[in-house]
């Protein structure tokens, strides 16, 4: 679930980079967008541990970026 959330955030950040009118943070930053996209669902599913899961997904999303470049 965490790997899928990280991939979703990475794809979202890549998609939003094509729009110049959008703000850089949180929309074009892999780590920021992944965290904010997933904080709600993870808290809903896991309670307060969801904050940790969202942060972990954000870090993995940044690793995806480094590995794919």
C-alpha positions as YAML, in Angstrom:
chain: A
units: angstrom
residues:
- id: 1
  name: UNK
  ca: [0.00, 0.00, 0.00]
- id: 2
  name: UNK
  ca: [2.85, 2.38, 0.83]
- id: 3
  name: UNK
  ca: [4.67, 1.65, -2.44]
- id: 4
  name: UNK
  ca: [1.49, 2.28, -4.42]
- id: 5
  name: UNK
  ca: [0.90, 5.55, -2.60]
- id: 6
  name: UNK
  ca: [4.47, 6.62, -3.35]
- id: 7
  name: UNK
  ca: [4.02, 5.80, -7.02]
- id: 8
  name: UNK
  ca: [0.75, 7.76, -7.11]
- id: 9
  name: UNK
  ca: [2.41, 10.82, -5.62]
- id: 10
  name: UNK
  ca: [5.35, 10.56, -8.02]
- id: 11
  name: UNK
  ca: [3.05, 10.31, -11.03]
- id: 12
  name: UNK
  ca: [1.00, 13.24, -9.77]
- id: 13
  name: UNK
  ca: [4.05, 15.45, -9.32]
- id: 14
  name: UNK
  ca: [5.29, 14.54, -12.80]
- id: 15
  name: UNK
  ca: [1.89, 15.40, -14.23]
- id: 16
  name: UNK
  ca: [1.69, 18.78, -12.49]
- id: 17
  name: UNK
  ca: [5.15, 19.92, -13.66]
- id: 18
  name: UNK
  ca: [3.73, 20.71, -17.10]
- id: 19
  name: UNK
  ca: [1.53, 23.50, -15.73]
- id: 20
  name: UNK
  ca: [3.35, 26.79, -15.18]
- id: 21
  name: UNK
  ca: [0.52, 28.47, -13.31]
- id: 22
  name: UNK
  ca: [0.49, 25.94, -10.47]
- id: 23
  name: UNK
  ca: [2.56, 26.60, -7.34]
- id: 24
  name: UNK
  ca: [5.80, 24.67, -6.93]
- id: 25
  name: UNK
  ca: [4.95, 23.46, -3.45]
- id: 26
  name: UNK
  ca: [3.01, 21.28, -2.79]
- id: 27
  name: UNK
  ca: [1.92, 20.52, -6.35]
- id: 28
  name: UNK
  ca: [5.25, 19.99, -8.13]
- id: 29
  name: UNK
  ca: [7.29, 18.56, -5.27]
- id: 30
  name: UNK
  ca: [7.30, 14.75, -5.11]
- id: 31
  name: UNK
  ca: [7.65, 14.57, -1.38]
- id: 32
  name: UNK
  ca: [5.08, 17.28, -0.62]
- id: 33
  name: UNK
  ca: [2.43, 16.05, -3.02]
- id: 34
  name: UNK
  ca: [2.79, 12.43, -1.95]
- id: 35
  name: UNK
  ca: [2.43, 13.36, 1.69]
- id: 36
  name: UNK
  ca: [-0.63, 15.57, 1.21]
- id: 37
  name: UNK
  ca: [-2.36, 13.16, -1.17]
- id: 38
  name: UNK
  ca: [-2.00, 10.26, 1.24]
- id: 39
  name: UNK
  ca: [-2.30, 11.74, 4.71]
- id: 40
  name: UNK
  ca: [-6.10, 11.58, 4.72]
- id: 41
  name: UNK
  ca: [-6.55, 8.03, 3.45]
- id: 42
  name: UNK
  ca: [-3.77, 6.67, 5.66]
- id: 43
  name: UNK
  ca: [-5.18, 8.31, 8.80]
- id: 44
  name: UNK
  ca: [-8.62, 7.01, 7.87]
- id: 45
  name: UNK
  ca: [-7.31, 3.47, 7.41]
- id: 46
  name: UNK
  ca: [-4.67, 3.29, 10.15]
- id: 47
  name: UNK
  ca: [-5.43, 5.98, 12.71]
- id: 48
  name: UNK
  ca: [-2.56, 8.11, 13.91]
- id: 49
  name: UNK
  ca: [-0.04, 5.65, 12.47]
- id: 50
  name: UNK
  ca: [-1.19, 6.96, 9.10]
- id: 51
  name: UNK
  ca: [0.99, 10.03, 9.60]
- id: 52
  name: UNK
  ca: [4.03, 7.76, 9.70]
- id: 53
  name: UNK
  ca: [2.83, 5.83, 6.65]
- id: 54
  name: UNK
  ca: [2.28, 9.03, 4.66]
- id: 55
  name: UNK
  ca: [5.76, 10.28, 5.58]
- id: 56
  name: UNK
  ca: [7.26, 6.94, 4.59]
- id: 57
  name: UNK
  ca: [5.43, 7.02, 1.25]
- id: 58
  name: UNK
  ca: [6.76, 10.55, 0.65]
- id: 59
  name: UNK
  ca: [10.35, 9.42, 1.24]
- id: 60
  name: UNK
  ca: [9.91, 6.43, -1.05]
- id: 61
  name: UNK
  ca: [8.44, 8.71, -3.71]
- id: 62
  name: UNK
  ca: [11.60, 10.82, -3.55]
- id: 63
  name: UNK
  ca: [13.66, 7.65, -3.92]
- id: 64
  name: UNK
  ca: [11.64, 6.77, -7.01]
- id: 65
  name: UNK
  ca: [12.57, 10.17, -8.43]
- id: 66
  name: UNK
  ca: [16.27, 9.63, -7.76]
- id: 67
  name: UNK
  ca: [16.23, 6.13, -9.24]
- id: 68
  name: UNK
  ca: [14.36, 7.11, -12.40]
- id: 69
  name: UNK
  ca: [16.56, 10.08, -13.28]
...
